Tab-separated table of C-alpha atoms and ligand atoms in Angstrom:
chain	number	residue	atom	x	y	z
A	220	MET	CA	-62.703	-91.277	-45.944
A	221	SER	CA	-62.048	-88.047	-44.305
A	222	GLY	CA	-59.283	-86.196	-42.749
A	223	THR	CA	-58.477	-83.202	-40.336
A	224	HIS	CA	-57.524	-80.473	-42.724
A	225	ASP	CA	-60.070	-77.529	-43.396
A	226	PHE	CA	-57.835	-76.325	-46.433
A	227	VAL	CA	-56.235	-78.868	-48.953
A	228	VAL	CA	-53.963	-77.633	-51.643
A	229	VAL	CA	-53.049	-80.270	-54.245
A	230	ALA	CA	-50.431	-79.388	-57.157
A	231	ASN	CA	-47.862	-81.929	-58.791
A	232	ARG	CA	-45.148	-80.483	-56.780
A	233	LEU	CA	-44.614	-80.082	-52.912
A	234	PRO	CA	-43.385	-76.731	-51.763
A	235	VAL	CA	-40.188	-77.887	-50.343
A	236	ASP	CA	-37.365	-79.380	-51.566
A	237	ILE	CA	-36.545	-82.646	-49.961
A	238	GLN	CA	-33.011	-84.021	-49.250
A	239	ILE	CA	-32.710	-87.366	-48.269
A	240	ASP	CA	-29.053	-88.443	-46.529
A	241	VAL	CA	-27.364	-91.620	-46.623
A	242	ASP	CA	-28.799	-92.691	-43.035
A	243	GLY	CA	-32.315	-91.695	-44.543
A	244	GLU	CA	-32.349	-88.731	-42.620
A	245	ARG	CA	-34.891	-86.148	-44.219
A	246	THR	CA	-34.361	-82.492	-44.493
A	247	TRP	CA	-36.085	-79.950	-46.562
A	248	THR	CA	-35.934	-76.415	-47.348
A	249	ARG	CA	-38.951	-74.301	-48.825
A	250	SER	CA	-38.596	-73.775	-52.450
A	251	PRO	CA	-38.840	-70.394	-53.450
A	252	GLY	CA	-42.203	-70.551	-55.426
A	253	GLY	CA	-44.690	-67.645	-55.384
A	254	LEU	CA	-47.685	-70.029	-54.641
A	255	VAL	CA	-46.224	-71.174	-51.189
A	256	THR	CA	-45.959	-67.756	-50.291
A	257	ALA	CA	-49.201	-66.956	-51.160
A	258	LEU	CA	-50.812	-69.908	-49.420
A	259	ALA	CA	-48.293	-70.202	-46.145
A	260	PRO	CA	-50.620	-67.647	-44.056
A	261	ILE	CA	-54.072	-69.247	-45.428
A	262	MET	CA	-52.310	-72.762	-44.557
A	263	ARG	CA	-51.135	-71.354	-41.388
A	264	ALA	CA	-54.634	-69.925	-40.254
A	265	LYS	CA	-56.519	-72.882	-41.595
A	266	GLY	CA	-54.143	-75.895	-40.642
A	267	GLY	CA	-53.804	-76.762	-44.163
A	268	ALA	CA	-52.159	-79.579	-45.947
A	269	TRP	CA	-50.435	-79.624	-49.173
A	270	VAL	CA	-50.773	-82.790	-51.677
A	271	GLY	CA	-48.068	-83.040	-53.933
A	272	TRP	CA	-44.954	-84.972	-55.248
A	273	SER	CA	-41.243	-84.552	-53.748
A	274	GLY	CA	-39.566	-84.529	-57.367
A	275	ALA	CA	-37.686	-87.850	-56.781
A	276	ALA	CA	-38.331	-91.044	-58.073
A	277	ASP	CA	-39.758	-94.539	-56.371
A	278	THR	CA	-39.473	-92.518	-52.892
A	279	ALA	CA	-42.251	-93.111	-50.377
A	280	ILE	CA	-42.111	-90.384	-47.868
A	281	GLU	CA	-44.435	-90.344	-44.694
A	282	PRO	CA	-46.610	-87.396	-44.637
A	283	PHE	CA	-44.659	-84.310	-42.307
A	284	ASP	CA	-45.252	-80.993	-40.842
A	285	ALA	CA	-43.247	-78.088	-42.119
A	286	ASP	CA	-43.281	-74.614	-41.373
A	287	ASP	CA	-46.882	-74.926	-39.991
A	288	MET	CA	-48.102	-77.189	-43.314
A	289	TRP	CA	-48.880	-81.043	-43.210
A	290	LEU	CA	-47.243	-82.294	-46.209
A	291	ALA	CA	-48.453	-85.012	-47.898
A	292	PRO	CA	-45.979	-86.540	-50.358
A	293	VAL	CA	-47.485	-88.458	-53.674
A	294	PRO	CA	-45.055	-90.946	-54.723
A	295	LEU	CA	-44.077	-91.494	-58.510
A	296	SER	CA	-42.193	-94.138	-59.876
A	297	ALA	CA	-39.359	-93.641	-62.404
A	298	LYS	CA	-42.073	-95.035	-65.233
A	299	GLU	CA	-44.876	-92.528	-64.027
A	300	ILE	CA	-42.208	-89.755	-64.221
A	301	ALA	CA	-41.326	-90.931	-67.615
A	302	THR	CA	-45.207	-91.577	-68.749
A	303	TYR	CA	-47.535	-88.879	-66.795
A	304	TYR	CA	-44.887	-86.324	-65.847
A	305	GLU	CA	-42.345	-85.926	-68.787
A	306	GLY	CA	-44.894	-87.589	-71.310
A	307	PHE	CA	-48.553	-86.708	-70.647
A	308	SER	CA	-47.944	-83.437	-68.544
A	309	ASN	CA	-45.075	-82.231	-70.496
A	310	ALA	CA	-45.083	-83.188	-74.178
A	311	THR	CA	-48.687	-83.629	-74.630
A	312	LEU	CA	-50.563	-80.863	-72.454
A	313	TRP	CA	-47.713	-78.587	-72.498
A	314	PRO	CA	-47.318	-78.249	-76.051
A	315	LEU	CA	-50.773	-78.563	-76.910
A	316	TYR	CA	-52.159	-75.646	-74.575
A	317	HIS	CA	-49.182	-73.226	-75.683
A	318	ASP	CA	-50.459	-73.112	-79.242
A	319	VAL	CA	-48.761	-76.192	-80.702
A	320	ILE	CA	-45.301	-74.180	-80.728
A	321	VAL	CA	-44.053	-78.072	-80.917
A	322	ASP	CA	-46.210	-80.964	-81.941
A	323	PRO	CA	-47.793	-82.579	-79.009
A	324	GLU	CA	-47.675	-86.279	-78.708
A	325	TYR	CA	-50.497	-88.632	-78.400
A	326	HIS	CA	-49.979	-91.903	-76.673
A	327	ARG	CA	-52.541	-94.125	-75.099
A	328	VAL	CA	-49.832	-95.636	-72.711
A	329	TRP	CA	-49.056	-91.746	-71.208
A	330	TRP	CA	-52.716	-91.202	-70.804
A	331	ASN	CA	-53.538	-94.372	-68.590
A	332	ALA	CA	-50.337	-93.103	-66.459
A	333	TYR	CA	-52.242	-89.603	-66.097
A	334	LEU	CA	-55.587	-91.351	-65.311
A	335	GLU	CA	-53.936	-93.349	-62.689
A	336	VAL	CA	-51.617	-90.726	-61.131
A	337	ASN	CA	-54.752	-88.376	-60.856
A	338	ARG	CA	-56.157	-91.005	-59.472
A	339	ARG	CA	-53.554	-91.015	-56.398
A	340	PHE	CA	-53.523	-87.199	-55.818
A	341	ALA	CA	-57.276	-87.443	-55.737
A	342	GLU	CA	-57.623	-90.280	-52.979
A	343	ALA	CA	-54.405	-88.010	-50.937
A	344	ALA	CA	-56.423	-84.779	-51.255
A	345	ALA	CA	-59.836	-87.150	-49.880
A	346	VAL	CA	-57.777	-88.835	-46.820
A	347	ASN	CA	-56.502	-85.457	-45.810
A	348	ALA	CA	-59.919	-83.178	-45.865
A	349	ALA	CA	-61.932	-82.613	-43.184
A	350	GLU	CA	-65.830	-82.730	-43.891
A	351	HIS	CA	-66.735	-79.514	-45.742
A	352	ALA	CA	-63.404	-78.715	-46.342
A	353	THR	CA	-61.791	-76.441	-49.278
A	354	VAL	CA	-59.563	-78.073	-51.664
A	355	TRP	CA	-57.569	-76.330	-54.089
A	356	VAL	CA	-56.372	-78.176	-56.934
A	357	HIS	CA	-53.781	-76.753	-59.178
A	358	ASP	CA	-52.737	-77.063	-63.103
A	359	TYR	CA	-52.672	-78.968	-66.044
A	360	GLN	CA	-50.832	-82.150	-64.525
A	361	LEU	CA	-53.892	-82.575	-62.306
A	362	GLN	CA	-57.254	-81.695	-64.251
A	363	LEU	CA	-58.946	-85.000	-63.710
A	364	VAL	CA	-58.615	-84.789	-59.475
A	365	PRO	CA	-61.631	-82.394	-59.403
A	366	GLN	CA	-64.058	-85.155	-60.751
A	367	MET	CA	-62.377	-87.928	-59.473
A	368	LEU	CA	-62.079	-86.093	-56.055
A	369	ARG	CA	-65.908	-85.152	-56.130
A	370	ARG	CA	-67.083	-88.507	-56.367
A	371	LEU	CA	-64.876	-89.874	-53.288
A	372	ARG	CA	-66.006	-86.478	-51.404
A	373	PRO	CA	-69.070	-84.645	-52.583
A	374	ASP	CA	-69.065	-82.599	-49.196
A	375	VAL	CA	-66.009	-80.565	-49.928
A	376	ARG	CA	-65.651	-77.487	-51.966
A	377	ILE	CA	-63.424	-77.685	-54.883
A	378	GLY	CA	-61.480	-75.210	-56.928
A	379	PHE	CA	-59.128	-75.409	-59.702
A	380	PHE	CA	-56.923	-73.001	-60.940
A	381	ASN	CA	-54.903	-73.431	-64.368
A	382	HIS	CA	-51.628	-71.611	-64.110
A	383	ILE	CA	-51.145	-72.051	-68.224
A	384	PRO	CA	-53.171	-71.056	-71.076
A	385	PHE	CA	-56.621	-72.764	-72.234
A	386	PRO	CA	-56.057	-73.427	-75.748
A	387	PRO	CA	-58.491	-72.346	-78.368
A	388	VAL	CA	-61.159	-75.231	-78.931
A	389	GLU	CA	-59.527	-75.833	-82.436
A	390	LEU	CA	-56.432	-76.651	-81.080
A	391	PHE	CA	-58.031	-78.126	-77.980
A	392	GLY	CA	-60.208	-80.602	-80.082
A	393	GLN	CA	-56.858	-82.474	-81.232
A	394	LEU	CA	-56.652	-84.059	-77.639
A	395	PRO	CA	-58.215	-87.615	-78.009
A	396	TRP	CA	-59.214	-87.357	-74.389
A	397	ARG	CA	-60.492	-83.922	-74.872
A	398	LYS	CA	-63.910	-84.689	-73.301
A	399	GLN	CA	-62.681	-86.552	-70.053
A	400	VAL	CA	-60.399	-83.829	-69.654
A	401	ILE	CA	-63.568	-81.198	-69.600
A	402	GLU	CA	-65.375	-83.878	-66.980
A	403	GLY	CA	-62.209	-83.770	-64.760
A	404	LEU	CA	-62.220	-79.930	-64.751
A	405	LEU	CA	-66.124	-79.677	-64.164
A	406	GLY	CA	-65.854	-81.482	-60.828
A	407	ALA	CA	-64.824	-78.286	-59.406
A	408	ASP	CA	-67.073	-75.856	-57.995
A	409	LEU	CA	-64.984	-72.991	-59.471
A	410	VAL	CA	-62.375	-73.458	-62.491
A	411	GLY	CA	-59.797	-70.227	-62.730
A	412	PHE	CA	-57.849	-69.084	-65.318
A	413	GLN	CA	-55.252	-66.124	-66.015
A	414	ARG	CA	-56.935	-64.305	-68.995
A	415	THR	CA	-60.567	-63.321	-70.143
A	416	GLY	CA	-59.423	-65.623	-73.226
A	417	ASP	CA	-58.560	-68.689	-71.431
A	418	ALA	CA	-61.828	-68.771	-69.609
A	419	ALA	CA	-63.631	-68.093	-72.988
A	420	ASN	CA	-61.918	-70.938	-74.527
A	421	PHE	CA	-62.923	-73.477	-71.809
A	422	LEU	CA	-66.303	-72.130	-71.917
A	423	ARG	CA	-66.376	-72.932	-75.555
A	424	ALA	CA	-64.735	-76.530	-75.105
A	425	VAL	CA	-67.577	-77.058	-72.570
A	426	ARG	CA	-69.951	-76.158	-75.410
A	427	ARG	CA	-68.563	-78.189	-78.240
A	428	PHE	CA	-67.577	-81.103	-75.946
A	429	THR	CA	-70.371	-81.840	-73.598
A	430	SER	CA	-74.392	-81.499	-73.627
A	431	TYR	CA	-74.259	-78.701	-70.599
A	432	GLY	CA	-75.300	-75.472	-70.700
A	433	THR	CA	-73.947	-72.479	-70.361
A	434	ARG	CA	-74.916	-68.784	-68.858
A	435	GLY	CA	-72.302	-66.186	-68.826
A	436	GLN	CA	-69.235	-67.879	-66.929
A	437	VAL	CA	-71.969	-70.017	-65.165
A	438	ILE	CA	-71.869	-73.993	-66.342
A	439	THR	CA	-75.053	-76.220	-65.815
A	440	ILE	CA	-74.092	-79.508	-64.798
A	441	GLY	CA	-77.503	-81.372	-65.864
A	442	LYS	CA	-80.117	-82.967	-63.593
A	443	HIS	CA	-80.080	-86.520	-62.515
A	444	TRP	CA	-82.528	-88.634	-60.371
A	445	THR	CA	-80.073	-88.963	-57.758
A	446	ARG	CA	-77.939	-85.988	-58.066
A	447	PRO	CA	-79.558	-82.256	-57.847
A	448	GLU	CA	-78.434	-79.553	-60.414
A	449	ARG	CA	-74.983	-78.379	-59.919
A	450	HIS	CA	-73.311	-75.234	-61.392
A	451	VAL	CA	-69.436	-74.288	-62.286
A	452	ARG	CA	-67.946	-71.378	-62.470
A	453	ALA	CA	-65.257	-70.480	-64.893
A	454	ALA	CA	-63.457	-67.072	-63.783
A	455	THR	CA	-60.403	-65.288	-64.693
A	456	PHE	CA	-57.754	-64.774	-61.351
A	457	PRO	CA	-54.489	-63.324	-62.810
A	458	ILE	CA	-51.652	-64.640	-60.770
A	459	SER	CA	-48.941	-62.310	-59.450
A	460	ILE	CA	-45.894	-62.092	-56.756
A	461	ASP	CA	-45.372	-61.079	-53.501
A	462	SER	CA	-44.541	-57.933	-54.806
A	463	ALA	CA	-43.851	-56.215	-51.516
A	464	GLN	CA	-41.311	-58.548	-50.198
A	465	LEU	CA	-39.350	-58.543	-53.453
A	466	ASP	CA	-39.514	-54.732	-53.488
A	467	GLU	CA	-38.075	-54.450	-50.205
A	468	LEU	CA	-35.259	-56.954	-50.728
A	469	ALA	CA	-34.563	-54.837	-54.272
A	470	ARG	CA	-34.032	-51.628	-51.958
A	471	THR	CA	-31.524	-53.264	-49.673
A	472	GLU	CA	-27.828	-51.573	-49.789
A	473	ALA	CA	-26.283	-55.220	-50.562
A	474	VAL	CA	-28.762	-55.701	-53.553
A	475	GLU	CA	-27.852	-52.302	-54.728
A	476	LYS	CA	-24.045	-52.576	-54.572
A	477	ARG	CA	-24.533	-56.042	-55.983
A	478	ALA	CA	-26.422	-54.417	-59.061
A	479	ALA	CA	-23.550	-51.844	-59.407
A	480	ALA	CA	-20.461	-54.464	-59.112
A	481	ILE	CA	-22.785	-56.679	-61.851
A	482	ARG	CA	-22.419	-53.558	-64.102
A	483	SER	CA	-19.022	-53.064	-63.606
A	484	GLU	CA	-17.913	-56.757	-63.943
A	485	LEU	CA	-19.580	-56.413	-67.628
A	486	GLY	CA	-17.276	-53.343	-68.183
A	487	ASP	CA	-19.738	-50.637	-67.455
A	488	PRO	CA	-22.162	-51.092	-70.738
A	489	ASP	CA	-24.332	-48.209	-71.627
A	490	VAL	CA	-27.154	-50.723	-72.560
A	491	LEU	CA	-27.632	-54.119	-70.400
A	492	LEU	CA	-30.156	-56.003	-71.723
A	493	LEU	CA	-31.452	-59.207	-69.624
A	494	GLY	CA	-33.751	-62.270	-70.175
A	495	VAL	CA	-34.857	-64.510	-67.229
A	496	ASP	CA	-36.698	-67.846	-68.166
A	497	ARG	CA	-37.018	-71.138	-67.463
A	498	LEU	CA	-35.379	-72.967	-70.543
A	499	ASP	CA	-38.462	-73.623	-72.043
A	500	TYR	CA	-39.631	-73.184	-76.172
A	501	THR	CA	-42.411	-71.280	-74.986
A	502	LYS	CA	-40.216	-68.429	-73.837
A	503	GLY	CA	-39.142	-67.305	-77.388
A	504	ILE	CA	-35.493	-67.196	-76.004
A	505	ARG	CA	-34.383	-67.919	-79.630
A	506	HIS	CA	-36.344	-64.995	-81.221
A	507	ARG	CA	-34.895	-63.068	-78.556
A	508	ILE	CA	-31.329	-63.925	-79.283
A	509	LYS	CA	-32.120	-63.657	-83.261
A	510	ALA	CA	-33.100	-60.032	-83.012
A	511	PHE	CA	-30.262	-59.092	-80.522
A	512	GLY	CA	-27.691	-60.623	-82.745
A	513	GLU	CA	-29.211	-59.001	-85.986
A	514	LEU	CA	-28.960	-55.388	-84.047
A	515	VAL	CA	-25.521	-56.252	-83.256
A	516	ALA	CA	-24.610	-57.452	-86.870
A	517	GLU	CA	-26.117	-53.958	-88.359
A	518	LYS	CA	-24.246	-52.176	-85.587
A	519	LYS	CA	-27.255	-50.511	-84.136
A	520	LEU	CA	-26.281	-51.984	-81.012
A	521	THR	CA	-22.110	-52.439	-80.345
A	522	VAL	CA	-20.102	-54.813	-78.371
A	523	PRO	CA	-19.344	-54.269	-75.549
A	524	ALA	CA	-21.220	-51.367	-75.257
A	525	ALA	CA	-24.213	-53.263	-75.368
A	526	ALA	CA	-24.584	-56.804	-73.528
A	527	LEU	CA	-27.412	-59.063	-73.098
A	528	VAL	CA	-27.218	-61.322	-69.729
A	529	GLN	CA	-29.747	-64.827	-70.547
A	530	VAL	CA	-30.262	-66.410	-67.408
A	531	ALA	CA	-32.110	-69.854	-68.520
A	532	SER	CA	-32.637	-72.035	-65.793
A	533	PRO	CA	-32.748	-75.792	-66.463
A	534	SER	CA	-36.166	-77.401	-66.828
A	535	ARG	CA	-37.611	-80.915	-67.637
A	536	GLU	CA	-33.972	-81.802	-69.257
A	537	GLN	CA	-35.303	-85.662	-70.128
A	538	VAL	CA	-37.911	-83.962	-72.354
A	539	GLU	CA	-36.669	-84.554	-76.080
A	540	GLN	CA	-37.878	-81.057	-76.948
A	541	TYR	CA	-36.028	-79.012	-74.374
A	542	LYS	CA	-32.908	-81.091	-75.280
A	543	THR	CA	-33.230	-79.636	-78.630
A	544	LEU	CA	-33.836	-76.113	-77.580
A	545	ARG	CA	-31.010	-76.268	-75.247
A	546	HIS	CA	-28.850	-77.353	-78.155
A	547	GLU	CA	-30.117	-74.421	-80.659
A	548	VAL	CA	-29.969	-71.853	-77.792
A	549	GLU	CA	-26.244	-72.734	-76.970
A	550	LEU	CA	-25.308	-72.940	-80.644
A	551	MET	CA	-26.982	-69.439	-81.315
A	552	VAL	CA	-24.936	-68.169	-78.020
A	553	GLY	CA	-21.708	-69.797	-79.248
A	554	ASN	CA	-22.127	-68.318	-82.938
A	555	LEU	CA	-22.837	-64.802	-81.707
A	556	ASN	CA	-20.271	-64.375	-79.201
A	557	GLY	CA	-17.614	-66.279	-81.852
A	558	GLU	CA	-18.733	-63.252	-84.220
A	559	HIS	CA	-19.073	-60.593	-81.869
A	560	GLY	CA	-16.989	-61.062	-78.571
A	561	SER	CA	-13.484	-60.619	-77.487
A	562	LEU	CA	-11.346	-61.681	-74.726
A	563	GLY	CA	-13.216	-60.480	-71.802
A	564	ARG	CA	-15.945	-59.304	-73.178
A	565	SER	CA	-18.904	-61.008	-74.828
A	566	ALA	CA	-22.131	-60.082	-76.631
A	567	ILE	CA	-24.215	-62.327	-74.568
A	568	TYR	CA	-23.365	-63.863	-71.429
A	569	TYR	CA	-25.454	-66.789	-70.991
A	570	MET	CA	-26.233	-69.384	-67.574
A	571	HIS	CA	-27.804	-72.519	-67.774
A	572	HIS	CA	-28.588	-72.688	-63.784
A	573	SER	CA	-30.771	-70.537	-61.297
A	574	TYR	CA	-29.912	-67.868	-58.910
A	575	PRO	CA	-31.144	-67.236	-55.487
A	576	GLN	CA	-33.375	-64.173	-55.050
A	577	ASP	CA	-30.963	-61.776	-54.140
A	578	GLU	CA	-28.917	-62.545	-57.019
A	579	MET	CA	-31.974	-62.138	-59.165
A	580	ALA	CA	-33.075	-58.841	-57.737
A	581	ALA	CA	-29.705	-57.386	-58.385
A	582	LEU	CA	-29.761	-58.378	-61.969
A	583	TYR	CA	-33.136	-56.955	-62.190
A	584	ARG	CA	-31.802	-53.629	-60.706
A	585	ALA	CA	-28.713	-53.495	-62.863
A	586	ALA	CA	-30.638	-54.090	-66.331
A	587	ASP	CA	-31.608	-51.320	-68.314
A	588	VAL	CA	-34.223	-53.101	-70.278
A	589	LEU	CA	-35.823	-56.611	-69.473
A	590	LEU	CA	-36.844	-58.781	-72.484
A	591	VAL	CA	-39.935	-60.824	-71.936
A	592	THR	CA	-40.628	-62.334	-75.652
A	593	ALA	CA	-42.605	-65.194	-74.654
A	594	LEU	CA	-44.283	-67.307	-77.755
A	595	ARG	CA	-46.973	-68.198	-75.431
A	596	ASP	CA	-47.495	-67.679	-71.535
A	597	GLY	CA	-49.710	-68.258	-68.884
A	598	MET	CA	-48.734	-64.952	-67.091
A	599	ASN	CA	-45.161	-64.760	-66.948
A	600	LEU	CA	-43.824	-63.374	-63.501
A	601	VAL	CA	-40.602	-62.972	-64.279
A	602	ALA	CA	-42.019	-59.124	-65.757
A	603	LYS	CA	-43.826	-58.846	-62.590
A	604	GLU	CA	-40.506	-59.391	-60.632
A	605	TYR	CA	-38.822	-56.951	-62.881
A	606	VAL	CA	-41.159	-54.077	-62.192
A	607	ALA	CA	-41.475	-55.096	-58.236
A	608	ALA	CA	-37.640	-54.844	-58.057
A	609	ARG	CA	-37.465	-51.260	-59.542
A	610	SER	CA	-38.119	-48.807	-56.664
A	611	ASP	CA	-35.684	-46.338	-58.892
A	612	LEU	CA	-38.325	-46.140	-61.475
A	613	GLY	CA	-35.098	-47.113	-63.734
A	614	GLY	CA	-35.373	-49.991	-66.313
A	615	VAL	CA	-37.949	-50.610	-69.542
A	616	LEU	CA	-39.895	-53.754	-69.740
A	617	VAL	CA	-40.527	-55.265	-73.208
A	618	LEU	CA	-43.237	-57.444	-73.149
A	619	SER	CA	-44.800	-59.958	-75.264
A	620	GLU	CA	-48.404	-59.666	-76.234
A	621	PHE	CA	-48.770	-63.416	-75.685
A	622	ALA	CA	-47.821	-63.396	-72.184
A	623	GLY	CA	-50.937	-63.047	-69.893
A	624	ALA	CA	-49.139	-60.297	-68.203
A	625	ALA	CA	-49.613	-57.989	-71.170
A	626	ASP	CA	-53.209	-57.760	-70.216
A	627	GLU	CA	-52.469	-56.147	-66.796
A	628	MET	CA	-49.258	-54.456	-67.944
A	629	SER	CA	-50.301	-52.255	-70.883
A	630	GLN	CA	-47.475	-49.839	-69.913
A	631	ALA	CA	-44.814	-51.844	-70.821
A	632	LEU	CA	-43.388	-52.022	-74.517
A	633	LEU	CA	-45.363	-54.713	-76.016
A	634	VAL	CA	-43.953	-57.015	-78.922
A	635	ASN	CA	-45.201	-59.740	-81.112
A	636	PRO	CA	-42.166	-61.922	-80.692
A	637	HIS	CA	-42.480	-63.790	-83.974
A	638	ASP	CA	-41.853	-60.436	-85.884
A	639	ILE	CA	-38.238	-59.726	-85.810
A	640	GLU	CA	-37.888	-56.810	-87.269
A	641	GLY	CA	-40.799	-55.386	-85.047
A	642	MET	CA	-38.791	-56.481	-81.863
A	643	LYS	CA	-35.576	-55.208	-83.034
A	644	SER	CA	-37.362	-51.631	-83.597
A	645	VAL	CA	-38.905	-51.892	-79.789
A	646	ILE	CA	-35.737	-53.151	-78.198
A	647	MET	CA	-33.721	-49.852	-79.772
A	648	ARG	CA	-36.898	-47.956	-78.284
A	649	ALA	CA	-36.360	-49.333	-75.018
A	650	ALA	CA	-32.705	-48.994	-75.045
A	651	THR	CA	-32.980	-44.955	-76.172
A	652	MET	CA	-36.073	-44.377	-73.735
A	653	ASP	CA	-36.012	-40.806	-72.814
A	654	PRO	CA	-36.065	-41.673	-69.094
A	655	ARG	CA	-38.678	-39.379	-67.860
A	656	GLU	CA	-40.897	-41.349	-70.045
A	657	GLY	CA	-39.158	-44.655	-69.053
A	658	ARG	CA	-40.128	-43.499	-65.099
A	659	ARG	CA	-43.722	-42.544	-66.224
A	660	ARG	CA	-44.358	-46.333	-67.621
A	661	MET	CA	-42.694	-47.707	-64.918
A	662	ARG	CA	-44.499	-45.717	-61.809
A	663	ALA	CA	-47.650	-46.894	-63.663
A	664	LEU	CA	-46.688	-50.800	-64.017
A	665	ARG	CA	-45.329	-50.587	-60.331
A	666	LYS	CA	-48.821	-49.475	-59.032
A	667	ARG	CA	-50.363	-52.329	-60.426
A	668	VAL	CA	-48.282	-54.973	-59.481
A	669	LEU	CA	-47.838	-53.742	-55.927
A	670	GLU	CA	-51.502	-53.514	-55.566
A	671	HIS	CA	-52.466	-57.014	-57.054
A	672	ASP	CA	-50.291	-59.134	-55.475
A	673	VAL	CA	-50.139	-62.879	-55.096
A	674	ALA	CA	-52.321	-62.539	-51.814
A	675	HIS	CA	-54.657	-60.544	-53.628
A	676	TRP	CA	-55.181	-63.239	-56.144
A	677	ALA	CA	-55.464	-66.156	-53.604
A	678	ASN	CA	-58.195	-64.413	-51.430
A	679	SER	CA	-60.022	-63.272	-54.505
A	680	PHE	CA	-60.075	-66.767	-55.646
A	681	LEU	CA	-60.600	-68.145	-52.150
A	682	SER	CA	-63.633	-65.658	-51.481
A	683	VAL	CA	-65.455	-66.795	-54.715
A	684	LEU	CA	-64.899	-70.732	-53.970
A	685	GLU	CA	-65.808	-70.196	-50.490
A	686	ALA	CA	-69.350	-68.424	-51.190
A	687	VAL	CA	-70.563	-71.942	-52.963
A	688	PRO	CA	-72.876	-73.101	-50.544
A	689	GLN	CA	-72.074	-75.780	-48.260
A	690	ARG	CA	-73.265	-79.226	-49.251
A	691	THR	CA	-74.359	-82.022	-47.153
A	692	SER	CA	-72.536	-85.602	-47.226
A	693	HIS	CA	-74.881	-87.622	-48.848
A	694	VAL	CA	-76.287	-86.903	-52.147
B	1379	G6P	C1	-44.739	-73.827	-64.895
B	1379	G6P	C2	-46.296	-74.702	-64.393
B	1379	G6P	C3	-45.871	-75.500	-63.357
B	1379	G6P	C4	-44.551	-75.895	-63.148
B	1379	G6P	C5	-43.587	-74.876	-63.427
B	1379	G6P	C6	-41.868	-75.664	-63.282
B	1379	G6P	O1	-45.010	-72.747	-64.054
B	1379	G6P	O2	-47.324	-73.940	-64.455
B	1379	G6P	O3	-46.881	-76.324	-63.256
B	1379	G6P	O4	-44.389	-76.641	-61.654
B	1379	G6P	O5	-43.934	-74.800	-64.603
B	1379	G6P	O6	-41.819	-76.579	-64.165
B	1379	G6P	P1	-41.879	-78.177	-63.402
B	1379	G6P	O7	-42.097	-79.289	-64.602
B	1379	G6P	O8	-40.510	-78.333	-63.028
B	1379	G6P	O9	-42.503	-78.437	-62.410
């Protein structure tokens, strides 16, 4: 089993949105994600393939060429969407890896579907990868793929990157299949994490749940009479965005004009606060609204001189906890506006949809303060986008210390979102910050984000992975 591609990306989602019209005609548009932007030049140079799910149920789509990439769709049945994707990925692993903010559910049927679907992704990677190819597997939905793929294709180099946190061993230990997950990941040559703490948690889990030795970041997979000793490296590679592209977009006249129009449509507030998130319980949206609501109730901020714009893009809407969260957030927004809004003026402008990138750039440019108050977040790219969009050096970033971005962005105003009083005083400090201090902070933040962009992230990961000595095809 082998293919023709020297570089293969394996991710739960394909990097395109596919539309199939009534005649069965297929059209696609590139999805806006940062991952595809970072990998597109590498895919182009190496003739890469991307293995992933189209997002639709029960649809078999033949592999096809798009934008110099070979796309290999992995089909999922409606039942697998419920068990592998909504179930095990997003109602077991997602809450468990995000500090059990909501209770993870452990169901053997979901685990079986996770096994089955991971096997399908591994097989698709194996048929597409050329001999000695580099295969890069992404995220928590596919943690078993490295080991499954290694069994099918011992000749390829395998990298895995975990985009979300890796939990402390005391939480990870709850998982009934903890050993299988660790063994799955250890099929890779390189396992990458966002923060040093994530890599450390993983290394502790390896020591706790396997008998392999670890030395620094290197794990030695024991000798076996048929197989030589193998080493796996666990290291940190904080992900980023295409900062130069957003920087350029945000400087355009069209975006500047739109930013001014947004402010005037909102009645030219003195303080415009902004939140931008997927509607997810990890993002601390309720905590943020609570803090803002109390500031308004205590008249430390007044409406309409202050306003909060909250963009909450729909996400995982079939999962119960996401439905509950939506109700809770919408109730809070209704209460706040009912109490403090007036005809034509709201305290909080809540949007449950996503926007194109130019509108987001204008919102970033318009906002005096960006509130990133995640309870737990692998990285949080919104924080980096805000900074990349602020070439005018305006705006203050309030950033949760529980977001991976906090490790790199110490010039932000860091907050603990569980501490509502603390968050309220930081919001006030941001809203009233001396512009000179704001500019100094923003300049330092921009330096970091513009230098460490997503291409830097991908290249650092791949250069470590490609330094792994090539193996022969025979074990
Ligand atoms: C996070 C995960 C990604 C996931 C994305 C959107 O960023 O790390 O793997 O693709 O959320 O979630 P969705 O479930 O819609 O793919």
